[in-house]
mmCIF file of C-alpha atoms in Angstrom:
data_model
loop_
_atom_site.group_PDB
_atom_site.id
_atom_site.type_symbol
_atom_site.label_atom_id
_atom_site.label_comp_id
_atom_site.label_asym_id
_atom_site.label_seq_id
_atom_site.Cartn_x
_atom_site.Cartn_y
_atom_site.Cartn_z
ATOM 1 C CA UNK A 9 12.786 30.055 -2.896
ATOM 2 C CA UNK A 10 11.509 27.007 -0.986
ATOM 3 C CA UNK A 11 12.152 24.687 -3.929
ATOM 4 C CA UNK A 12 8.455 23.984 -4.476
ATOM 5 C CA UNK A 13 7.988 22.785 -8.033
ATOM 6 C CA UNK A 14 4.584 22.290 -9.652
ATOM 7 C CA UNK A 15 4.592 19.233 -11.986
ATOM 8 C CA UNK A 16 3.514 19.884 -15.572
ATOM 9 C CA UNK A 17 3.109 16.273 -16.710
ATOM 10 C CA UNK A 18 1.358 13.205 -15.404
ATOM 11 C CA UNK A 19 2.893 10.202 -17.162
ATOM 12 C CA UNK A 20 2.481 6.783 -15.588
ATOM 13 C CA UNK A 21 6.120 5.696 -15.714
ATOM 14 C CA UNK A 22 9.620 6.940 -16.484
ATOM 15 C CA UNK A 23 9.637 5.380 -19.962
ATOM 16 C CA UNK A 24 6.823 7.708 -21.026
ATOM 17 C CA UNK A 25 8.839 10.682 -19.756
ATOM 18 C CA UNK A 26 11.880 9.421 -21.667
ATOM 19 C CA UNK A 27 9.848 9.116 -24.866
ATOM 20 C CA UNK A 28 8.476 12.643 -24.387
ATOM 21 C CA UNK A 29 12.023 14.015 -23.954
ATOM 22 C CA UNK A 30 13.148 12.365 -27.188
ATOM 23 C CA UNK A 31 10.085 13.705 -29.018
ATOM 24 C CA UNK A 32 10.788 17.214 -27.698
ATOM 25 C CA UNK A 33 14.384 17.054 -28.921
ATOM 26 C CA UNK A 34 13.231 15.909 -32.350
ATOM 27 C CA UNK A 35 10.912 18.908 -32.557
ATOM 28 C CA UNK A 36 13.843 21.167 -31.676
ATOM 29 C CA UNK A 37 15.914 19.623 -34.460
ATOM 30 C CA UNK A 38 13.077 20.193 -36.903
ATOM 31 C CA UNK A 39 12.929 23.882 -35.964
ATOM 32 C CA UNK A 40 16.692 24.228 -36.371
ATOM 33 C CA UNK A 41 16.653 22.399 -39.711
ATOM 34 C CA UNK A 42 13.768 24.577 -40.889
ATOM 35 C CA UNK A 43 15.582 27.723 -39.744
ATOM 36 C CA UNK A 44 12.725 28.485 -37.375
ATOM 37 C CA UNK A 45 14.644 28.192 -34.066
ATOM 38 C CA UNK A 46 15.988 31.743 -34.369
ATOM 39 C CA UNK A 47 15.249 34.412 -36.915
ATOM 40 C CA UNK A 48 16.335 37.818 -38.138
ATOM 41 C CA UNK A 49 13.752 40.572 -38.014
ATOM 42 C CA UNK A 50 15.235 42.285 -41.057
ATOM 43 C CA UNK A 51 17.000 41.136 -44.224
ATOM 44 C CA UNK A 52 20.523 42.490 -44.297
ATOM 45 C CA UNK A 53 22.835 43.320 -47.182
ATOM 46 C CA UNK A 54 26.606 43.180 -46.858
ATOM 47 C CA UNK A 55 28.743 45.200 -49.262
ATOM 48 C CA UNK A 56 25.616 45.657 -51.325
ATOM 49 C CA UNK A 57 25.069 41.907 -51.613
ATOM 50 C CA UNK A 58 21.968 40.273 -50.190
ATOM 51 C CA UNK A 59 23.546 36.803 -50.404
ATOM 52 C CA UNK A 60 26.461 37.978 -48.237
ATOM 53 C CA UNK A 61 23.950 39.498 -45.867
ATOM 54 C CA UNK A 62 22.078 36.199 -45.598
ATOM 55 C CA UNK A 63 25.353 34.349 -44.978
ATOM 56 C CA UNK A 64 26.229 36.820 -42.198
ATOM 57 C CA UNK A 65 22.759 36.367 -40.673
ATOM 58 C CA UNK A 66 23.083 32.556 -40.855
ATOM 59 C CA UNK A 67 26.423 32.701 -39.022
ATOM 60 C CA UNK A 68 24.904 34.947 -36.374
ATOM 61 C CA UNK A 69 21.962 32.564 -35.926
ATOM 62 C CA UNK A 70 24.303 29.566 -35.578
ATOM 63 C CA UNK A 71 26.335 31.369 -32.922
ATOM 64 C CA UNK A 72 23.132 32.437 -31.182
ATOM 65 C CA UNK A 73 21.750 28.891 -31.055
ATOM 66 C CA UNK A 74 25.099 27.475 -29.952
ATOM 67 C CA UNK A 75 25.296 29.919 -27.046
ATOM 68 C CA UNK A 76 21.648 29.385 -26.088
ATOM 69 C CA UNK A 77 21.856 25.596 -26.370
ATOM 70 C CA UNK A 78 24.960 25.507 -24.167
ATOM 71 C CA UNK A 79 23.142 27.474 -21.470
ATOM 72 C CA UNK A 80 20.099 25.206 -21.768
ATOM 73 C CA UNK A 81 22.193 22.020 -21.667
ATOM 74 C CA UNK A 82 23.954 23.202 -18.513
ATOM 75 C CA UNK A 83 20.639 24.044 -16.842
ATOM 76 C CA UNK A 84 19.070 20.719 -17.841
ATOM 77 C CA UNK A 85 22.096 18.716 -16.697
ATOM 78 C CA UNK A 86 22.094 20.375 -13.273
ATOM 79 C CA UNK A 87 18.362 20.586 -12.560
ATOM 80 C CA UNK A 88 17.405 19.173 -9.153
ATOM 81 C CA UNK A 89 14.340 19.124 -6.923
ATOM 82 C CA UNK A 90 15.528 22.234 -5.079
ATOM 83 C CA UNK A 91 16.592 24.339 -8.082
ATOM 84 C CA UNK A 92 14.106 23.477 -10.862
ATOM 85 C CA UNK A 93 12.456 26.898 -10.750
ATOM 86 C CA UNK A 94 15.854 28.591 -10.706
ATOM 87 C CA UNK A 95 16.967 26.601 -13.776
ATOM 88 C CA UNK A 96 13.807 27.650 -15.633
ATOM 89 C CA UNK A 97 14.612 31.259 -14.826
ATOM 90 C CA UNK A 98 18.204 30.674 -15.949
ATOM 91 C CA UNK A 99 17.016 29.629 -19.419
ATOM 92 C CA UNK A 100 14.728 32.648 -19.612
ATOM 93 C CA UNK A 101 17.524 34.967 -18.541
ATOM 94 C CA UNK A 102 19.919 33.411 -21.072
ATOM 95 C CA UNK A 103 17.442 34.104 -23.845
ATOM 96 C CA UNK A 104 16.997 37.706 -22.731
ATOM 97 C CA UNK A 105 20.755 38.335 -22.567
ATOM 98 C CA UNK A 106 21.468 36.711 -25.937
ATOM 99 C CA UNK A 107 18.639 38.623 -27.621
ATOM 100 C CA UNK A 108 19.958 41.802 -26.052
ATOM 101 C CA UNK A 109 23.459 41.152 -27.410
ATOM 102 C CA UNK A 110 21.928 40.524 -30.831
ATOM 103 C CA UNK A 111 19.847 43.688 -30.760
ATOM 104 C CA UNK A 112 22.031 45.394 -33.371
ATOM 105 C CA UNK A 113 21.750 42.367 -35.674
ATOM 106 C CA UNK A 114 17.989 42.085 -35.111
ATOM 107 C CA UNK A 115 18.333 38.325 -34.442
ATOM 108 C CA UNK A 116 16.084 36.759 -31.795
ATOM 109 C CA UNK A 117 15.426 33.266 -30.442
ATOM 110 C CA UNK A 118 12.006 32.097 -31.601
ATOM 111 C CA UNK A 119 9.282 31.597 -29.012
ATOM 112 C CA UNK A 120 8.455 27.985 -30.063
ATOM 113 C CA UNK A 121 12.107 26.958 -29.692
ATOM 114 C CA UNK A 122 12.339 28.651 -26.294
ATOM 115 C CA UNK A 123 9.148 26.863 -25.156
ATOM 116 C CA UNK A 124 10.581 23.508 -26.233
ATOM 117 C CA UNK A 125 13.703 24.109 -24.147
ATOM 118 C CA UNK A 126 11.560 24.852 -21.103
ATOM 119 C CA UNK A 127 9.551 21.727 -21.849
ATOM 120 C CA UNK A 128 12.722 19.644 -22.064
ATOM 121 C CA UNK A 129 13.950 20.923 -18.713
ATOM 122 C CA UNK A 130 10.623 20.213 -17.008
ATOM 123 C CA UNK A 131 10.416 16.765 -18.579
ATOM 124 C CA UNK A 132 13.993 15.935 -17.574
ATOM 125 C CA UNK A 133 13.405 17.031 -13.992
ATOM 126 C CA UNK A 134 10.164 15.084 -13.657
ATOM 127 C CA UNK A 135 11.760 12.092 -15.414
ATOM 128 C CA UNK A 136 14.509 11.942 -12.783
ATOM 129 C CA UNK A 137 11.993 12.346 -9.974
ATOM 130 C CA UNK A 138 9.902 9.535 -11.464
ATOM 131 C CA UNK A 139 12.967 7.310 -11.681
ATOM 132 C CA UNK A 140 13.714 8.027 -8.038
ATOM 133 C CA UNK A 141 10.128 7.205 -7.087
ATOM 134 C CA UNK A 142 10.268 3.956 -9.042
ATOM 135 C CA UNK A 143 13.534 2.955 -7.353
ATOM 136 C CA UNK A 144 11.995 3.583 -3.955
ATOM 137 C CA UNK A 145 8.906 1.600 -4.901
ATOM 138 C CA UNK A 146 11.023 -1.329 -6.104
ATOM 139 C CA UNK A 147 13.085 -1.232 -2.911
ATOM 140 C CA UNK A 148 9.927 -1.131 -0.803
ATOM 141 C CA UNK A 149 8.409 -4.004 -2.790
ATOM 142 C CA UNK A 150 11.580 -6.072 -2.328
ATOM 143 C CA UNK A 151 11.645 -5.322 1.406
ATOM 144 C CA UNK A 152 7.970 -6.240 1.671
ATOM 145 C CA UNK A 153 8.555 -9.514 -0.198
ATOM 146 C CA UNK A 154 11.427 -10.424 2.144
ATOM 147 C CA UNK A 155 9.327 -9.587 5.176
ATOM 148 C CA UNK A 156 6.384 -11.572 3.820
ATOM 149 C CA UNK A 157 8.601 -14.620 3.179
ATOM 150 C CA UNK A 158 9.971 -14.345 6.704
ATOM 151 C CA UNK A 159 6.465 -14.226 8.145
ATOM 152 C CA UNK A 160 5.390 -17.187 6.019
ATOM 153 C CA UNK A 161 8.293 -19.200 7.431
ATOM 154 C CA UNK A 162 7.283 -18.169 10.943
ATOM 155 C CA UNK A 163 3.703 -19.293 10.241
ATOM 156 C CA UNK A 164 4.936 -22.672 8.994
ATOM 157 C CA UNK A 165 7.194 -23.107 12.038
ATOM 158 C CA UNK A 166 4.379 -22.122 14.413
ATOM 159 C CA UNK A 167 1.934 -24.518 12.725
ATOM 160 C CA UNK A 168 4.502 -27.336 12.872
ATOM 161 C CA UNK A 169 5.015 -26.638 16.579
ATOM 162 C CA UNK A 170 1.254 -26.638 17.164
ATOM 163 C CA UNK A 171 0.859 -29.940 15.275
ATOM 164 C CA UNK A 172 3.689 -31.485 17.320
ATOM 165 C CA UNK A 173 2.047 -30.550 20.637
ATOM 166 C CA UNK A 174 -1.318 -31.782 19.346
ATOM 167 C CA UNK A 175 0.206 -35.138 18.452
ATOM 168 C CA UNK A 176 1.965 -35.404 21.827
ATOM 169 C CA UNK A 177 -1.250 -34.540 23.655
ATOM 170 C CA UNK A 178 -3.288 -37.143 21.786
ATOM 171 C CA UNK A 179 -0.642 -39.795 22.478
ATOM 172 C CA UNK A 180 -0.549 -38.894 26.182
ATOM 173 C CA UNK A 181 -4.345 -39.088 26.414
ATOM 174 C CA UNK A 182 -4.324 -42.473 24.697
ATOM 175 C CA UNK A 183 -1.649 -43.820 27.041
ATOM 176 C CA UNK A 184 -3.474 -42.457 30.093
ATOM 177 C CA UNK A 185 -6.540 -44.593 29.340
ATOM 178 C CA UNK A 186 -4.841 -47.772 30.631
ATOM 179 C CA UNK A 187 -2.946 -46.171 33.514
ATOM 180 C CA UNK A 188 -3.787 -46.349 37.211
ATOM 181 C CA UNK A 189 -2.670 -44.827 40.500
ATOM 182 C CA UNK A 190 0.542 -42.818 40.516
ATOM 183 C CA UNK A 191 1.115 -43.461 36.820
ATOM 184 C CA UNK A 192 -2.296 -42.000 35.986
ATOM 185 C CA UNK A 193 -1.579 -38.914 38.127
ATOM 186 C CA UNK A 194 1.686 -38.407 36.236
ATOM 187 C CA UNK A 195 -0.161 -38.637 32.932
ATOM 188 C CA UNK A 196 -2.744 -36.100 34.162
ATOM 189 C CA UNK A 197 0.040 -33.622 34.975
ATOM 190 C CA UNK A 198 1.678 -34.285 31.624
ATOM 191 C CA UNK A 199 -1.614 -33.770 29.796
ATOM 192 C CA UNK A 200 -2.250 -30.476 31.605
ATOM 193 C CA UNK A 201 1.239 -29.245 30.708
ATOM 194 C CA UNK A 202 0.773 -30.292 27.073
ATOM 195 C CA UNK A 203 -2.612 -28.539 26.938
ATOM 196 C CA UNK A 204 -0.945 -25.321 28.149
ATOM 197 C CA UNK A 205 1.868 -25.737 25.616
ATOM 198 C CA UNK A 206 -0.666 -26.447 22.861
ATOM 199 C CA UNK A 207 -2.693 -23.344 23.768
ATOM 200 C CA UNK A 208 0.477 -21.217 23.636
ATOM 201 C CA UNK A 209 1.518 -22.758 20.322
ATOM 202 C CA UNK A 210 -1.972 -22.185 18.900
ATOM 203 C CA UNK A 211 -1.907 -18.516 20.016
ATOM 204 C CA UNK A 212 1.571 -18.134 18.510
ATOM 205 C CA UNK A 213 0.375 -19.594 15.200
ATOM 206 C CA UNK A 214 -2.647 -17.271 15.169
ATOM 207 C CA UNK A 215 -0.406 -14.257 15.783
ATOM 208 C CA UNK A 216 1.950 -15.348 13.010
ATOM 209 C CA UNK A 217 -0.968 -15.780 10.580
ATOM 210 C CA UNK A 218 -2.340 -12.362 11.543
ATOM 211 C CA UNK A 219 1.062 -10.743 11.027
ATOM 212 C CA UNK A 220 1.412 -12.418 7.610
ATOM 213 C CA UNK A 221 -2.032 -11.166 6.613
ATOM 214 C CA UNK A 222 -1.079 -7.610 7.595
ATOM 215 C CA UNK A 223 1.603 -7.535 4.907
ATOM 216 C CA UNK A 224 -1.209 -7.427 2.346
ATOM 217 C CA UNK A 225 -2.672 -4.280 3.904
ATOM 218 C CA UNK A 226 -1.033 -1.044 4.999
ATOM 219 C CA UNK A 227 -1.243 2.274 6.803
ATOM 220 C CA UNK A 228 -1.888 5.711 5.371
ATOM 221 C CA UNK A 229 0.101 8.230 7.383
ATOM 222 C CA UNK A 230 -0.099 12.025 7.562
ATOM 223 C CA UNK A 231 2.821 13.541 9.432
ATOM 224 C CA UNK A 232 4.341 16.955 9.973
ATOM 225 C CA UNK A 233 8.057 17.518 10.364
ATOM 226 C CA UNK A 234 9.229 21.080 10.755
ATOM 227 C CA UNK A 235 12.867 20.075 10.393
ATOM 228 C CA UNK A 236 12.355 18.380 7.027
ATOM 229 C CA UNK A 237 9.265 19.944 5.447
ATOM 230 C CA UNK A 238 8.885 23.322 7.129
ATOM 231 C CA UNK A 239 6.074 24.578 9.401
ATOM 232 C CA UNK A 240 3.239 24.602 6.843
ATOM 233 C CA UNK A 241 3.805 21.272 5.080
ATOM 234 C CA UNK A 242 2.696 17.704 5.811
ATOM 235 C CA UNK A 243 3.629 14.427 4.137
ATOM 236 C CA UNK A 244 0.933 11.956 3.137
ATOM 237 C CA UNK A 245 2.089 8.454 2.300
ATOM 238 C CA UNK A 246 1.405 4.726 2.468
ATOM 239 C CA UNK A 247 3.517 2.178 4.317
ATOM 240 C CA UNK A 248 3.114 -1.570 4.619
ATOM 241 C CA UNK A 249 5.422 -1.794 7.604
ATOM 242 C CA UNK A 250 4.055 -3.929 10.410
ATOM 243 C CA UNK A 251 4.853 -1.025 12.700
ATOM 244 C CA UNK A 252 4.105 2.234 10.822
ATOM 245 C CA UNK A 253 6.174 4.171 13.349
ATOM 246 C CA UNK A 254 9.285 2.630 11.732
ATOM 247 C CA UNK A 255 8.502 4.616 8.559
ATOM 248 C CA UNK A 256 7.908 7.769 10.589
ATOM 249 C CA UNK A 257 11.308 7.372 12.249
ATOM 250 C CA UNK A 258 12.962 7.152 8.816
ATOM 251 C CA UNK A 259 11.511 10.553 7.925
ATOM 252 C CA UNK A 260 12.786 12.241 11.067
ATOM 253 C CA UNK A 261 15.645 14.698 10.431
ATOM 254 C CA UNK A 262 19.055 13.922 11.858
ATOM 255 C CA UNK A 263 19.525 15.848 15.082
ATOM 256 C CA UNK A 264 22.368 16.625 17.400
ATOM 257 C CA UNK A 265 21.663 14.158 20.212
ATOM 258 C CA UNK A 266 24.081 15.864 22.591
ATOM 259 C CA UNK A 267 22.371 19.206 22.035
ATOM 260 C CA UNK A 268 18.975 17.575 22.592
ATOM 261 C CA UNK A 269 20.193 16.018 25.863
ATOM 262 C CA UNK A 270 21.515 19.405 26.998
ATOM 263 C CA UNK A 271 18.125 21.008 26.291
ATOM 264 C CA UNK A 272 16.298 18.238 28.147
ATOM 265 C CA UNK A 273 18.718 18.558 31.080
ATOM 266 C CA UNK A 274 18.213 22.321 31.249
ATOM 267 C CA UNK A 275 14.445 21.891 31.059
ATOM 268 C CA UNK A 276 14.492 19.435 33.992
ATOM 269 C CA UNK A 277 16.681 21.775 36.009
ATOM 270 C CA UNK A 278 14.172 24.593 35.510
#
């Protein structure tokens, strides 16, 4: 009811899921071709002819598989994170209803074929979830690369600024060696100002280098969010954001800000 789905497979990437889906479909085709997807419990005769009885049974089996496959295809096409369990039950219910309608003909859907349909649905659902995860990972990697390039540029700019102040300070010190009186006092003031500027530029460069280094590390976060996950669930994840709170804010549910302000106002009034 809460849409909690337990994964059945643990493939490394979506291509492995895709290959498993194709292999599952091939096994289904083999069962159909070998007349093992559905079977008749008894051998019928029609108008005293066993061959006519077999032809009637074959037609019934084809209709049975067509009806069952249509139900399975619809369930597989519409499976989502919040209805996967319901779609599994839908396939099971479809089998029960079709077998019940075929009770007089004694035709049933074979267990191996039914299991393969459940396997296909689970694989398809987990394949889509894996694709979604991979898209998010690629987007996060691209964002991280952009942020890292930005920080590298900031490091280069800060280092250039530091080198400029260092050069200006050395030139001022060299010129001050031959100065006297008021000119020397002016150079002393200039040198003091350049030393302050150099110290600030050095601190700025150190901060930029530290920020660039942080993009190679990250934060593991464990958060609860009643609005998104419910009261008894937490999310565990990894973010490489410089400020991990930015990732937390992304996971916050959208709220009615006016309603929140009204509640805060009422609370203050009390």
